[in-house]
Short mmCIF file of C-alpha atoms in Angstrom, two decimals:
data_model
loop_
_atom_site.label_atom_id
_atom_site.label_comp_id
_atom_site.label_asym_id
_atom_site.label_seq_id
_atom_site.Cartn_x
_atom_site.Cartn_y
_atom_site.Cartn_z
CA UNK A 875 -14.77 21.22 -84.47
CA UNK A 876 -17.81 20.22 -82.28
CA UNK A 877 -18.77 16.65 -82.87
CA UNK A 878 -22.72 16.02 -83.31
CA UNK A 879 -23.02 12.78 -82.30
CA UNK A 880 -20.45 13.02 -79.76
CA UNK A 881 -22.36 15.56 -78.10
CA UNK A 882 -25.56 14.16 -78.54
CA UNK A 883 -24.04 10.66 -77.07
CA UNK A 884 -22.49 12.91 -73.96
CA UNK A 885 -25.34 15.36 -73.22
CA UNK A 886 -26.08 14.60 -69.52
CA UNK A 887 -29.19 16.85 -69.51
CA UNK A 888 -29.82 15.43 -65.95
CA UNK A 889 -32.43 12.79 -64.90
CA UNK A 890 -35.30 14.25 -63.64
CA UNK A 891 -37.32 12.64 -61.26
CA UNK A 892 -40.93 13.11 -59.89
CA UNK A 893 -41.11 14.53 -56.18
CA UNK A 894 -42.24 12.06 -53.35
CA UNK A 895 -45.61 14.67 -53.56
CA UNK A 896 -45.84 14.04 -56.88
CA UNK A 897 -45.62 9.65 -56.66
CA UNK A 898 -48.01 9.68 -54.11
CA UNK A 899 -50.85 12.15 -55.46
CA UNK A 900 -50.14 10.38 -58.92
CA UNK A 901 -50.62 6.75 -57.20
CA UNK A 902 -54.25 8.19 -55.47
CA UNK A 903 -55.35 9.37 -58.74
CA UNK A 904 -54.61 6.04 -60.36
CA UNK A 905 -56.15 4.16 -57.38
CA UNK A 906 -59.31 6.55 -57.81
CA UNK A 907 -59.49 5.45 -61.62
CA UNK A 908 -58.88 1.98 -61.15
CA UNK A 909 -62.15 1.77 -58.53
CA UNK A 910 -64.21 4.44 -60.76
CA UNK A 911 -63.05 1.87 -63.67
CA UNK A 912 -63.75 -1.29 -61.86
CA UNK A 913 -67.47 -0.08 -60.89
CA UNK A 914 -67.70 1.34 -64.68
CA UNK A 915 -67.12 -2.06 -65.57
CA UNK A 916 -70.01 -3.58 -63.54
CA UNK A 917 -72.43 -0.94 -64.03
CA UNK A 918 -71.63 -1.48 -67.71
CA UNK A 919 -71.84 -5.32 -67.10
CA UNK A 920 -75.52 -4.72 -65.31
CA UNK A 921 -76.51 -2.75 -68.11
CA UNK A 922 -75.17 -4.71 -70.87
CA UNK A 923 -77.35 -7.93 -69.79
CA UNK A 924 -80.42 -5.81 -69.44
CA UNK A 925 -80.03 -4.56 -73.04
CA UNK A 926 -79.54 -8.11 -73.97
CA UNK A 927 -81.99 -9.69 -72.09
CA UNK A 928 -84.08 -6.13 -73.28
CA UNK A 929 -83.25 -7.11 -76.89
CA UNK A 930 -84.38 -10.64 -76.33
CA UNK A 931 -87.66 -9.94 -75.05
CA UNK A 932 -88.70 -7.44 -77.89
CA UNK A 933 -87.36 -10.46 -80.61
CA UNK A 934 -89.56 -13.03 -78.67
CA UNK A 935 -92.58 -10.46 -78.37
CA UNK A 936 -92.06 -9.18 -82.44
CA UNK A 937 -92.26 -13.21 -83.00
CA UNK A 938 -95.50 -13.79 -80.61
CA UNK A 939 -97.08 -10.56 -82.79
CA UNK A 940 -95.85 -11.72 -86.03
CA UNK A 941 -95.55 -15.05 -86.09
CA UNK A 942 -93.93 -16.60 -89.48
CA UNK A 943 -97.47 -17.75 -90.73
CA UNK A 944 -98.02 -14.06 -91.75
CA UNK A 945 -95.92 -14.49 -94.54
CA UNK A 946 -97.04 -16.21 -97.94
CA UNK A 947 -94.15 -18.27 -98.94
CA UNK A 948 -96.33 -20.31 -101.56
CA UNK A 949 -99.74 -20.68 -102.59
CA UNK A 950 -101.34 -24.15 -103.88
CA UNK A 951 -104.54 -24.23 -106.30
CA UNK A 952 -107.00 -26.85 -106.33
CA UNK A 953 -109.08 -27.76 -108.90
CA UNK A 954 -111.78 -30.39 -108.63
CA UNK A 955 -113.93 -28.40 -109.62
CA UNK A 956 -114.68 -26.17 -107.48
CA UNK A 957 -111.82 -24.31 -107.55
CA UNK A 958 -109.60 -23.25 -104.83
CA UNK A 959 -106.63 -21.26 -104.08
CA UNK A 960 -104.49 -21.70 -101.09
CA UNK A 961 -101.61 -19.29 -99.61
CA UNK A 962 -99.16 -20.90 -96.74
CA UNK A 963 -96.38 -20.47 -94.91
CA UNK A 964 -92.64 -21.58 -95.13
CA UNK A 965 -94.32 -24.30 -92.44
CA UNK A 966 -96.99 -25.47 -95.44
CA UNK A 967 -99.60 -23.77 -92.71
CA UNK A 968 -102.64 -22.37 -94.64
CA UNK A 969 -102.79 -18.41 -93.72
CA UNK A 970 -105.66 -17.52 -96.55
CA UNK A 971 -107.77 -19.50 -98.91
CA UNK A 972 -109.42 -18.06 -101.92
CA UNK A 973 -112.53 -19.68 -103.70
CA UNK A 974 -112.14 -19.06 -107.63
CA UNK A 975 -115.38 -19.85 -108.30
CA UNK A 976 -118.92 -19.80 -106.87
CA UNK A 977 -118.26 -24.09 -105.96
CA UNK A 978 -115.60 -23.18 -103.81
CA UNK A 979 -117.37 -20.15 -102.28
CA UNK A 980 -120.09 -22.73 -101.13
CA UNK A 981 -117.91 -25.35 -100.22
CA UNK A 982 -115.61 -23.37 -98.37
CA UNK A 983 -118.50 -21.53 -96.10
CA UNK A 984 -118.47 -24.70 -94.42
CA UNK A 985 -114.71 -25.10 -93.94
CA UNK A 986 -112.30 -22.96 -91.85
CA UNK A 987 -108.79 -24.30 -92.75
CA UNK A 988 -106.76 -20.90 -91.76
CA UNK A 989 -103.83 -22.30 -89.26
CA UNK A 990 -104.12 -25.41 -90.82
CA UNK A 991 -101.42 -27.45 -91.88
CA UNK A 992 -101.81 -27.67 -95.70
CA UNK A 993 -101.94 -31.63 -95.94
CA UNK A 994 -104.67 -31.38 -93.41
CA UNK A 995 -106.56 -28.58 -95.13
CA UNK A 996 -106.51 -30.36 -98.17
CA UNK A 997 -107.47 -33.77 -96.68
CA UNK A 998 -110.45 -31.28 -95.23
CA UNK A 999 -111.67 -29.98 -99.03
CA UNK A 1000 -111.65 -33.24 -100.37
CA UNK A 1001 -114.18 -34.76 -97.30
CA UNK A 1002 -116.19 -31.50 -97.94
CA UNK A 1003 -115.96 -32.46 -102.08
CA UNK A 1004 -117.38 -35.78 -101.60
CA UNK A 1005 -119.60 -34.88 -99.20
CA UNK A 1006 -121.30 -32.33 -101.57
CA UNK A 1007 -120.75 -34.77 -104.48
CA UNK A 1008 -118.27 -32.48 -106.15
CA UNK A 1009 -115.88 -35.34 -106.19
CA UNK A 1010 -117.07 -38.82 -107.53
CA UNK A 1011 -115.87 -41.90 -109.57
CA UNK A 1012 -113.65 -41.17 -112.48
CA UNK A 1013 -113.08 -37.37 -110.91
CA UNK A 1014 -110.45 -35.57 -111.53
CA UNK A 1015 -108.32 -33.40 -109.16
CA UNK A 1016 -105.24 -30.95 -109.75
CA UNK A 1017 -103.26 -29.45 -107.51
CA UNK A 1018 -100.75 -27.22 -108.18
CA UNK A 1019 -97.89 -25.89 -105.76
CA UNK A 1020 -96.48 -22.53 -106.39
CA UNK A 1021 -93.17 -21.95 -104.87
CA UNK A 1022 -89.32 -22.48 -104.42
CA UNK A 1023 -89.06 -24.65 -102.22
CA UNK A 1024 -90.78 -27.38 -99.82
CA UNK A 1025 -94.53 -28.00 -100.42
CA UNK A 1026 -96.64 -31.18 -100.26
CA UNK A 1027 -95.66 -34.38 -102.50
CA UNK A 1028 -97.70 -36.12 -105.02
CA UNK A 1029 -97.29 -39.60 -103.28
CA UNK A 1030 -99.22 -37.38 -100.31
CA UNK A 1031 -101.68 -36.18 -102.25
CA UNK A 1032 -102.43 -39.25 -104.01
CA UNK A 1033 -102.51 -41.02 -100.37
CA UNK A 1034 -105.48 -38.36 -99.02
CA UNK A 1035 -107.68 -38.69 -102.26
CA UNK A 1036 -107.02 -42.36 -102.28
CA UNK A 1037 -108.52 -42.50 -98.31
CA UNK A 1038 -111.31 -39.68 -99.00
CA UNK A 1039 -112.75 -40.66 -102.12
CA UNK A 1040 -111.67 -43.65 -104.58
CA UNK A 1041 -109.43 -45.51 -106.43
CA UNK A 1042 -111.04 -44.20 -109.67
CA UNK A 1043 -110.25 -40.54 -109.20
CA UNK A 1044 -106.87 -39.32 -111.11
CA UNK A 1045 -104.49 -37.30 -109.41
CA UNK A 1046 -102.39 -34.59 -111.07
CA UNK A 1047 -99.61 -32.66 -108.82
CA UNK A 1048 -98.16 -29.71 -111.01
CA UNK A 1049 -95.49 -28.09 -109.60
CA UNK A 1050 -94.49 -23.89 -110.19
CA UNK A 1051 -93.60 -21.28 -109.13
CA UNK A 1052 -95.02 -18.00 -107.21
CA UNK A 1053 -94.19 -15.73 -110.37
CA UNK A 1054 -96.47 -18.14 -112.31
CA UNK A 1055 -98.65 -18.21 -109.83
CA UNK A 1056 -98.85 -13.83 -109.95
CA UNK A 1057 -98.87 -14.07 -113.56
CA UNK A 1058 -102.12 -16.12 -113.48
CA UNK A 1059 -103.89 -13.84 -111.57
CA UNK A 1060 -102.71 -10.83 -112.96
CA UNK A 1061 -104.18 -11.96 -116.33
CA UNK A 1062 -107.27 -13.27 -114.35
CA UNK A 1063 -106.85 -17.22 -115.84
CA UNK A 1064 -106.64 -20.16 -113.57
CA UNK A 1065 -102.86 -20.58 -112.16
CA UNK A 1066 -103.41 -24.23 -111.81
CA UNK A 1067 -104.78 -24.62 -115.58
CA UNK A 1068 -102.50 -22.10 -116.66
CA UNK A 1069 -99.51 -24.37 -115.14
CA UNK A 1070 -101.36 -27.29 -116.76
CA UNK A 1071 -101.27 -25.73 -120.10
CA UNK A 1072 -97.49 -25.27 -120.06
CA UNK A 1073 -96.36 -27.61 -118.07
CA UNK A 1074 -98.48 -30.97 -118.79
CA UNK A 1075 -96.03 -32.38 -121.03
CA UNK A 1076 -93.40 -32.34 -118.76
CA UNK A 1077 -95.67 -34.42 -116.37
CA UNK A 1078 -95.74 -37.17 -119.28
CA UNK A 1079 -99.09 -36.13 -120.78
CA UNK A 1080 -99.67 -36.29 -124.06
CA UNK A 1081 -101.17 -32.82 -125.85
CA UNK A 1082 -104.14 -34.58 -126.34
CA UNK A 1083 -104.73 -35.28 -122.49
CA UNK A 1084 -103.66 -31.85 -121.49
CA UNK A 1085 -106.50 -30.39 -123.72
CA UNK A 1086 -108.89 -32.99 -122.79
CA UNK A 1087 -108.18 -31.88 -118.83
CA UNK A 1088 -108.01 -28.40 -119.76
CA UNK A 1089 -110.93 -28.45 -121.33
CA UNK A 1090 -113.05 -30.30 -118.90
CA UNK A 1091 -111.96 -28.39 -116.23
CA UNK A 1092 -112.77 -25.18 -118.21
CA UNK A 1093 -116.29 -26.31 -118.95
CA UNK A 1094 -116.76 -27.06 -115.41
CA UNK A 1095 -115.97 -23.94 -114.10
CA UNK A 1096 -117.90 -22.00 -116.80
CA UNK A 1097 -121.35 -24.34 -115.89
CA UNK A 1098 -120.69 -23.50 -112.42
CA UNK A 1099 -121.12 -19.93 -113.14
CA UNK A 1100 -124.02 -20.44 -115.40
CA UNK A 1101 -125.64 -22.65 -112.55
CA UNK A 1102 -124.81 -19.59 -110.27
CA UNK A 1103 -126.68 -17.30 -112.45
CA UNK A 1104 -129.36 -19.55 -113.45
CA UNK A 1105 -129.76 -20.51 -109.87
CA UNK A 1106 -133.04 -20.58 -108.08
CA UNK A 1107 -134.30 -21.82 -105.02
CA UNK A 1108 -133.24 -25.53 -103.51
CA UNK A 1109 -133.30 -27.48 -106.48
CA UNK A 1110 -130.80 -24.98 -108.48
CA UNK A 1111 -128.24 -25.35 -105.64
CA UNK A 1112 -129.18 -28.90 -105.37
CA UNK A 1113 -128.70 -29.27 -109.47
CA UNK A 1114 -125.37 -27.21 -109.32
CA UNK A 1115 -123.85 -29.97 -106.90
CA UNK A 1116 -125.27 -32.96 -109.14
CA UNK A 1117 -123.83 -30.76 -112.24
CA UNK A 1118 -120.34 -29.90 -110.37
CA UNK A 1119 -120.11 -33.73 -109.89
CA UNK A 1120 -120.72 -34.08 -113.68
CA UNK A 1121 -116.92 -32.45 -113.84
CA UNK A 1122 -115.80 -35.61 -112.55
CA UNK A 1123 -118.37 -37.67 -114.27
CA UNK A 1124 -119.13 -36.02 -117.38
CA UNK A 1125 -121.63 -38.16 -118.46
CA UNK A 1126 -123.57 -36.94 -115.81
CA UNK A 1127 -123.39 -33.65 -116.35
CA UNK A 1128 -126.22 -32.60 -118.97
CA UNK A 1129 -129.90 -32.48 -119.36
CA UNK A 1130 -130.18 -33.49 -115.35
CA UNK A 1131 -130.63 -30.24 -114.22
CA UNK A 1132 -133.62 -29.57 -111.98
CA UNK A 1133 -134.34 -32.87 -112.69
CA UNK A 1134 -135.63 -35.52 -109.83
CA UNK A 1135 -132.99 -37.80 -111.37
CA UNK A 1136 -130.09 -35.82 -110.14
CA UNK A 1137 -130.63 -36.78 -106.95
CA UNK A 1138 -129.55 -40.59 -108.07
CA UNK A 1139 -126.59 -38.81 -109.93
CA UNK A 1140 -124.68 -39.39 -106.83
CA UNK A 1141 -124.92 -42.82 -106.80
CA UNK A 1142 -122.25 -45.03 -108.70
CA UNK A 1143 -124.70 -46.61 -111.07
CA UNK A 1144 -126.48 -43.73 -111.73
CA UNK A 1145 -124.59 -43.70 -114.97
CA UNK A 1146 -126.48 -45.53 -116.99
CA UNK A 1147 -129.44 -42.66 -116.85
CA UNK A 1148 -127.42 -40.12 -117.64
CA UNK A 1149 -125.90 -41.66 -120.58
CA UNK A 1150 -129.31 -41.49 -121.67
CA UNK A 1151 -129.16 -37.88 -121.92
CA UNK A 1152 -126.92 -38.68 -124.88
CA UNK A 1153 -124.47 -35.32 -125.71
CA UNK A 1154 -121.98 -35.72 -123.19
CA UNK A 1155 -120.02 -38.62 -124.43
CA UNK A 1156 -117.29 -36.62 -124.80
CA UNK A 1157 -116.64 -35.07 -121.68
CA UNK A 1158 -117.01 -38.70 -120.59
CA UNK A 1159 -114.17 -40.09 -122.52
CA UNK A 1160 -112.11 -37.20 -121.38
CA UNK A 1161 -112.66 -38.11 -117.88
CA UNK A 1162 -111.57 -41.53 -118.58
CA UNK A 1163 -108.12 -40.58 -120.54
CA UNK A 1164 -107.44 -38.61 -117.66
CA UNK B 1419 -43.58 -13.62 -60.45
CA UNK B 1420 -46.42 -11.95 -62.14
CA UNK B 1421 -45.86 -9.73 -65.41
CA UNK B 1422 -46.04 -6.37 -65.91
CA UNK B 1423 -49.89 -7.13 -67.39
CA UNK B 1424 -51.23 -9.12 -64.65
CA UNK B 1425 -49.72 -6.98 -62.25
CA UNK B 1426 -51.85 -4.21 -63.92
CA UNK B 1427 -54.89 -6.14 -63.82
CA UNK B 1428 -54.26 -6.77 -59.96
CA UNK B 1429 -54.06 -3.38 -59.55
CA UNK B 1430 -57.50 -2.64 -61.40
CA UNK B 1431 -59.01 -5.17 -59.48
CA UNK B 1432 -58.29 -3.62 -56.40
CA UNK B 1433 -55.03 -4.88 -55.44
CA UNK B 1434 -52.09 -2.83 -54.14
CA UNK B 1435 -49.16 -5.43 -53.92
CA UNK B 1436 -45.38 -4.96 -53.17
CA UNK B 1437 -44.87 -5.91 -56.85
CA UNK B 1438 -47.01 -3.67 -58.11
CA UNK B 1439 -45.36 -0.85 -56.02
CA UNK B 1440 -42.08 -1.75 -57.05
CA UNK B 1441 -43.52 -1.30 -60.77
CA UNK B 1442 -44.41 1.86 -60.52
CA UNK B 1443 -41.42 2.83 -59.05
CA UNK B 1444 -39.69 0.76 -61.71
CA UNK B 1445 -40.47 3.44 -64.56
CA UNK B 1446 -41.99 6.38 -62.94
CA UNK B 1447 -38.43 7.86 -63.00
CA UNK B 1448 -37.68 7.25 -66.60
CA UNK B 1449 -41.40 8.75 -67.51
CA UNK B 1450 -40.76 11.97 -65.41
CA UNK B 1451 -37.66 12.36 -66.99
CA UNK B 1452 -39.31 11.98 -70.58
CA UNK B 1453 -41.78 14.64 -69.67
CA UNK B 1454 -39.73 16.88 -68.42
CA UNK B 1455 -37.73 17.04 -71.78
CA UNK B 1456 -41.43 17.27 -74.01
CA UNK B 1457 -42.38 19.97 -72.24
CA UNK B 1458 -41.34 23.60 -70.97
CA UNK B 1459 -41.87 23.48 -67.36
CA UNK B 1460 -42.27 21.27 -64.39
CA UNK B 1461 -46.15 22.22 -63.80
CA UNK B 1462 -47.03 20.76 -67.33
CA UNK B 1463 -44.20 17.62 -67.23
CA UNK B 1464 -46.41 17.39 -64.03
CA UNK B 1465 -49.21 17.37 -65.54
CA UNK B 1466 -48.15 15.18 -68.51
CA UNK B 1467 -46.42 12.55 -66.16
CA UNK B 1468 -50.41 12.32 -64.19
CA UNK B 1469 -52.33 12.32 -67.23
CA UNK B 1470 -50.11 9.23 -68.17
CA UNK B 1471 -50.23 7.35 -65.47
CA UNK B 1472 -54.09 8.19 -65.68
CA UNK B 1473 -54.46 6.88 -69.22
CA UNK B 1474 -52.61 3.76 -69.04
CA UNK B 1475 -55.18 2.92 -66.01
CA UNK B 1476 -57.83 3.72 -67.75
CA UNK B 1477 -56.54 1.84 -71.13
CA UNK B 1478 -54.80 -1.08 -69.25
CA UNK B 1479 -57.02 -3.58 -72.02
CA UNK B 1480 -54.73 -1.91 -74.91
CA UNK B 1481 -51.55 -2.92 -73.37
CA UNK B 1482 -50.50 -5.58 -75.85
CA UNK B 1483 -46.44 -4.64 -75.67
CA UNK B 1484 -44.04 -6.59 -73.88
CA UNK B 1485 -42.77 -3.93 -71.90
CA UNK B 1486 -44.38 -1.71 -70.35
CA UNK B 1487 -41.85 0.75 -70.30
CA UNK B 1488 -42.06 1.80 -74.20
CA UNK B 1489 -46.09 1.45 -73.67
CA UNK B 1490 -45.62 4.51 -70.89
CA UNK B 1491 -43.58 6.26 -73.84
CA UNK B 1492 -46.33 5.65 -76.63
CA UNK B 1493 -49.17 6.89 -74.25
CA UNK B 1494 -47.02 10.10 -72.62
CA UNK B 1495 -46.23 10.62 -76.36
CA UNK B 1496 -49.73 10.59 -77.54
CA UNK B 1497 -51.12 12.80 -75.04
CA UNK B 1498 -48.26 15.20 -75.04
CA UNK B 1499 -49.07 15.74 -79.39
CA UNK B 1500 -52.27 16.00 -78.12
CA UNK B 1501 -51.97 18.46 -75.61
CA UNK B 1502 -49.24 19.93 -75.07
CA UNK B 1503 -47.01 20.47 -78.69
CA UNK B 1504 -48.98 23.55 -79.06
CA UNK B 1505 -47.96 25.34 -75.85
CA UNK B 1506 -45.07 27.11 -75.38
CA UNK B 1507 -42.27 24.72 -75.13
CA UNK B 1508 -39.05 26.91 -75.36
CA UNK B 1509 -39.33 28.99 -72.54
CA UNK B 1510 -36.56 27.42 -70.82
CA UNK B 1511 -34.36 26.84 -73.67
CA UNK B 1512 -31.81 29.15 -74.77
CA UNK B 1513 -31.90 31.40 -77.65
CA UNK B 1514 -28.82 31.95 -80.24
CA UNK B 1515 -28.31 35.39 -79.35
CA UNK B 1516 -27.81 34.44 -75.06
CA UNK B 1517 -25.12 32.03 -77.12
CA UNK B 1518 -22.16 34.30 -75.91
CA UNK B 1519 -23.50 36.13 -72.54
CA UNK B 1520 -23.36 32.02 -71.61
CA UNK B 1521 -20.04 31.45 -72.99
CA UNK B 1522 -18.66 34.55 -70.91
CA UNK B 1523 -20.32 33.38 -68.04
CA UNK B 1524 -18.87 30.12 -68.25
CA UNK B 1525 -15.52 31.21 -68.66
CA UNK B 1526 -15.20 33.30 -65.85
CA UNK B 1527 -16.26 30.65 -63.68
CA UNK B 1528 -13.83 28.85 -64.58
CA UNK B 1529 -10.64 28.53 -63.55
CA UNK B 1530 -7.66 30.24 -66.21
CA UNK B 1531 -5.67 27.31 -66.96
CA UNK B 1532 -6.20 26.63 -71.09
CA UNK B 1533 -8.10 23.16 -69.88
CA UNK B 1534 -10.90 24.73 -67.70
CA UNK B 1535 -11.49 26.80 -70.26
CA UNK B 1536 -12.07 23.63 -72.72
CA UNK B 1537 -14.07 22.29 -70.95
CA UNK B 1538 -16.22 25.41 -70.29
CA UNK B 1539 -16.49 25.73 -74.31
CA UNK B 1540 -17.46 22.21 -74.49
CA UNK B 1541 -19.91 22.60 -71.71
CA UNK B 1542 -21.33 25.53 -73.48
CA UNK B 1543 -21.15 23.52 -76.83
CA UNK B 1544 -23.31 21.32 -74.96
CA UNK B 1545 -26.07 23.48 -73.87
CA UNK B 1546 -26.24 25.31 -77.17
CA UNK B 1547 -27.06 21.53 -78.54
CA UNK B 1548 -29.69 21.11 -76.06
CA UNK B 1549 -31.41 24.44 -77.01
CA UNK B 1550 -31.12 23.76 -81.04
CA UNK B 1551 -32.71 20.50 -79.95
CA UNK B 1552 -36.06 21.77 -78.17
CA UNK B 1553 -36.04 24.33 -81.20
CA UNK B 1554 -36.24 21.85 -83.74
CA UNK B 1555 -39.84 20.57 -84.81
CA UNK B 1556 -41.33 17.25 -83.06
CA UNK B 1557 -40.93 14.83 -86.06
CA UNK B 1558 -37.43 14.99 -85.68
CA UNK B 1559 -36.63 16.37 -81.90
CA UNK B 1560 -39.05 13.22 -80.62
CA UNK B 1561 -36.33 10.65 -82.07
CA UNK B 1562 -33.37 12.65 -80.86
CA UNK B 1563 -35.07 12.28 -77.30
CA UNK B 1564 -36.12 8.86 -77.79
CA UNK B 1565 -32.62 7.38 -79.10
CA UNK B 1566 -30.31 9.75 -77.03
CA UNK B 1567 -31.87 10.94 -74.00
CA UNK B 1568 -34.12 8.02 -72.90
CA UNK B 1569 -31.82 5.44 -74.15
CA UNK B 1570 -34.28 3.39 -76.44
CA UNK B 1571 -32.95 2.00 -79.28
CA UNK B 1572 -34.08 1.98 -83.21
CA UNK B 1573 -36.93 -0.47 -82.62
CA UNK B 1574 -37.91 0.88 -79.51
CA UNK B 1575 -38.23 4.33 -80.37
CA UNK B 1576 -40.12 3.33 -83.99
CA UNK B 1577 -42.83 1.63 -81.55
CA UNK B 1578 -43.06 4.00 -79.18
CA UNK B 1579 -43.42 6.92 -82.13
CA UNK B 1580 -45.92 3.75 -84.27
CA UNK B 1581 -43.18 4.54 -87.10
CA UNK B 1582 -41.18 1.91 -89.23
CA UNK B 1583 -37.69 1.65 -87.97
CA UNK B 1584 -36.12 3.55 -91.74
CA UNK B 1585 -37.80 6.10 -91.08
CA UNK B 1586 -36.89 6.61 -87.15
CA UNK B 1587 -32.83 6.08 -88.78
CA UNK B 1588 -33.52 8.94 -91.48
CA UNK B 1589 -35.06 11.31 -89.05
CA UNK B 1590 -32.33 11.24 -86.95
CA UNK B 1591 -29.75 11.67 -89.54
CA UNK B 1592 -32.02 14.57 -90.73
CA UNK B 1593 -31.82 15.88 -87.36
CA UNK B 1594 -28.37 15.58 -87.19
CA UNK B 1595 -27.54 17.14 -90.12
CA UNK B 1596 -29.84 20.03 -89.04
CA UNK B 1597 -28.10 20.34 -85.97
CA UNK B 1598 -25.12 20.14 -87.82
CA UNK B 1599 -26.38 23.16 -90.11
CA UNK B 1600 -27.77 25.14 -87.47
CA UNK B 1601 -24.64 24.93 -85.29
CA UNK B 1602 -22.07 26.01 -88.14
CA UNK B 1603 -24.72 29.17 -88.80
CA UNK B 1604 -23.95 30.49 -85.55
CA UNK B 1605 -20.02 29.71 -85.62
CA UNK B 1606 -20.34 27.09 -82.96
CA UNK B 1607 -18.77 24.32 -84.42
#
């Protein structure tokens, strides 16, 4: 009986071996591929750091085109009155400012804050405020920051009103976010009063305050528009200024308009005439609780 | 003394050493002798033994085994399943039914005496084994090659075929057995 694995274990099929023809053709080939490889290898090399140096230079271009200040990673508002909306960066660099009402359109014809950073912008609204007596002894400003992350701080804020105007203005930093921000709009309020509204007691303000503010700014705004439409000639823009520094001084604010007298509204004791005008005692005390 | 790798990479680079010669020479034997049994003539264990030496040239930054002997397997293995399993491979083998014109033939070459005639049968026994062999289908003739012919053993041959070693053990018991099988069909054994 034949034995399988015996067999398989004694098959001498023979070794086969290549012919000397054979080795050295074979060896030529191989030499062929290894140079064909070799130069492969540096063409691919070459080639390789162009794409990459290719690559690099259309990153560094797309950067130079569209540099990071194109997109609006927050906005801020402003409200002194006038009012002002801010959009910046993820570097706090102003890329497009907004006027909410017809204040801020006028106030902001003189300013061009784009590129900015946003400290500086601000510090730049608040000269412009006091220099067109928006922004005057027992004013109020509110800014509000809109977004996740980063942003300006209150202590900063505080600092540039402190150094532009006076002790006797009150600061209010609100903080939010974007969505709120959206929301606002959408509905067409005022993000920064909006945020205000919801988010004053958090800041420590009684309800009372937070409707005092909200309503002060409120009224301001609306006599800015009713300035705007009752506006004529120099006096009525020079009456909306004395009026839009009534925001801040509330006592100010009635019975002076078109008046010679508002031209001494500016000054600090100019008080004492307005509170002769009598029916704005309450817009005063607001001003002072805030 | 460089390795097998680094002699390689010399090579590549350009360099045509002694060492690397001796290399060569080391296995180009062993991988003629494993294409000539995958394949049914010399042109195409020719061909197969070039297109080897070719590929591991070109695929020198794949060769990760120790030795580079079983690596010259795997690659003459690969291209032969790619190439060449579907030509015909059993031209030179010999059929059941030349089984006993051989057998004939052997004997009367050989001398009377009850011994020479033995060893004529077991001759023949021999060459009938080689012929079921090429008949059988790759997934088991590869291992039977592998194990018996080249010499490799079970770990060898499972890297060479990228199989676990169980599985290189049960095909060649399943290719014994069919050997077995096919050899008692024709009255052989």
């Amino acid at each position: 009986m034949f034995d399988i694995e015996k067999g398989l274990q004694e098959i001498n099929t023979g070794r086969d071996m290549p012919g000397e023809a054979l080795r050295q053709e074979t060896r030529r080939m191989m030499r062929h591929a290894a140079e064909g490889r070799t130069k492969a290898a540096k063409k691919s090399f070459v080639w390789s750091y162009r794409a990459a140096t290719g690559i690099l230079l259309a990153i560094l271009l797309l950067f130079a085109v569209f540099p990071r200040t194109g997109y609006c990673a927050a906005y801020y508002t402003i409200d002194i009155n006038p009012s002002i909306s801010v959009e910046v960066d993820r570097d706090d660099r102003v890329i497009a400012v907004h006027p909410e009402n017809e204040d801020a359109a006028e106030l902001l014809m003189s300013l061009n804050i784009v590129g900015m950073q946003f400290k500086e912008a601000f510090k730049a609204i608040v000269q412009a405020a006091v220099a067109n007596n928006y922004l005057e002894q027992n004013g109020h400003v509110l800014v509000a920051h809109f977004g996740n992350t980063g942003g300006i701080s209150e202590q900063e804020i505080q600092r540039i009103v402190r150094e532009e105007a006076n002790d006797t203005v009150s600061v209010l930093m609100l903080n939010g976010n974007k969505a709120d921000f959206e929301k606002a709009k959408h509905e067409g309020a005022q993000a920064g009063i909006d945020l205000l509204k919801n988010n004053g007691k958090a800041k420590g303000l009684s309800s009372q305050d937070v409707d005092q503010l909200i309503r002060l700014f409120e009224e301001n705004t609306k006599k800015s528009g009713q300035e705007k439409n009752n506006g004529n000639g120099d006096n009525a823009d020079e009456n909306k200024k004395s009026n839009n520094g009534k925001k801040t001084e509330p006592e100010e604010s009635h019975g002076n308009t078109g008046t010679p007298q508002n031209q001494n509204t500016n000054e600090p004791d100019g008080t004492e005439e307005n509170d002769s005008n009598g029916n704005n005692g309450e817009n005063t005390d607001n001003g002072k609780k805030s | 003394m460089q390795n097998e790798r680094q002699l390689l990479n010399s090579f590549l680079s350009g360099e045509y050493s002694e060492e690397t010669e001796m290399l060569f020479r080391q296995y180009e034997d062993n991988l003629y002798n494993l294409c000539c049994k995958l394949t049914p003539n010399k042109a195409d264990a020719d061909d197969l033994y070039q297109q080897t030496w070719l590929r591991v040239i070109q695929k020198v930054s794949m060769f990760s085994q120790l030795s580079l002997k079983n690596w010259l397997y795997t690659v003459c293995i690969n291209i032969y399943r790619d190439n060449f399993r579907k030509s015909k491979r059993r031209q030179n083998i010999m059929a059941n039914g030349i089984g006993q014109e051989l057998y004939e033939h052997t004997i009367a070459s050989a001398t009377d005496n009850v011994s020479a005639e033995n060893k004529a049968i077991d001759q023949m026994m021999k060459k009938l084994l080689v012929s079921k062999i090429n008949e059988m289908p790759d997934k088991h003739r590869l291992p039977l090659i592998l194990y018996y012919f080249e010499g490799l053993d079970y770990k060898e041959s499972a890297n060479v075929l990228k199989i676990p070693i169980g599985t290189v053990k049960s095909r060649l018991n399943t290719a014994k057995r069919m050997l077995r099988e096919e050899m008692e069909k024709g009255n052989h054994v």
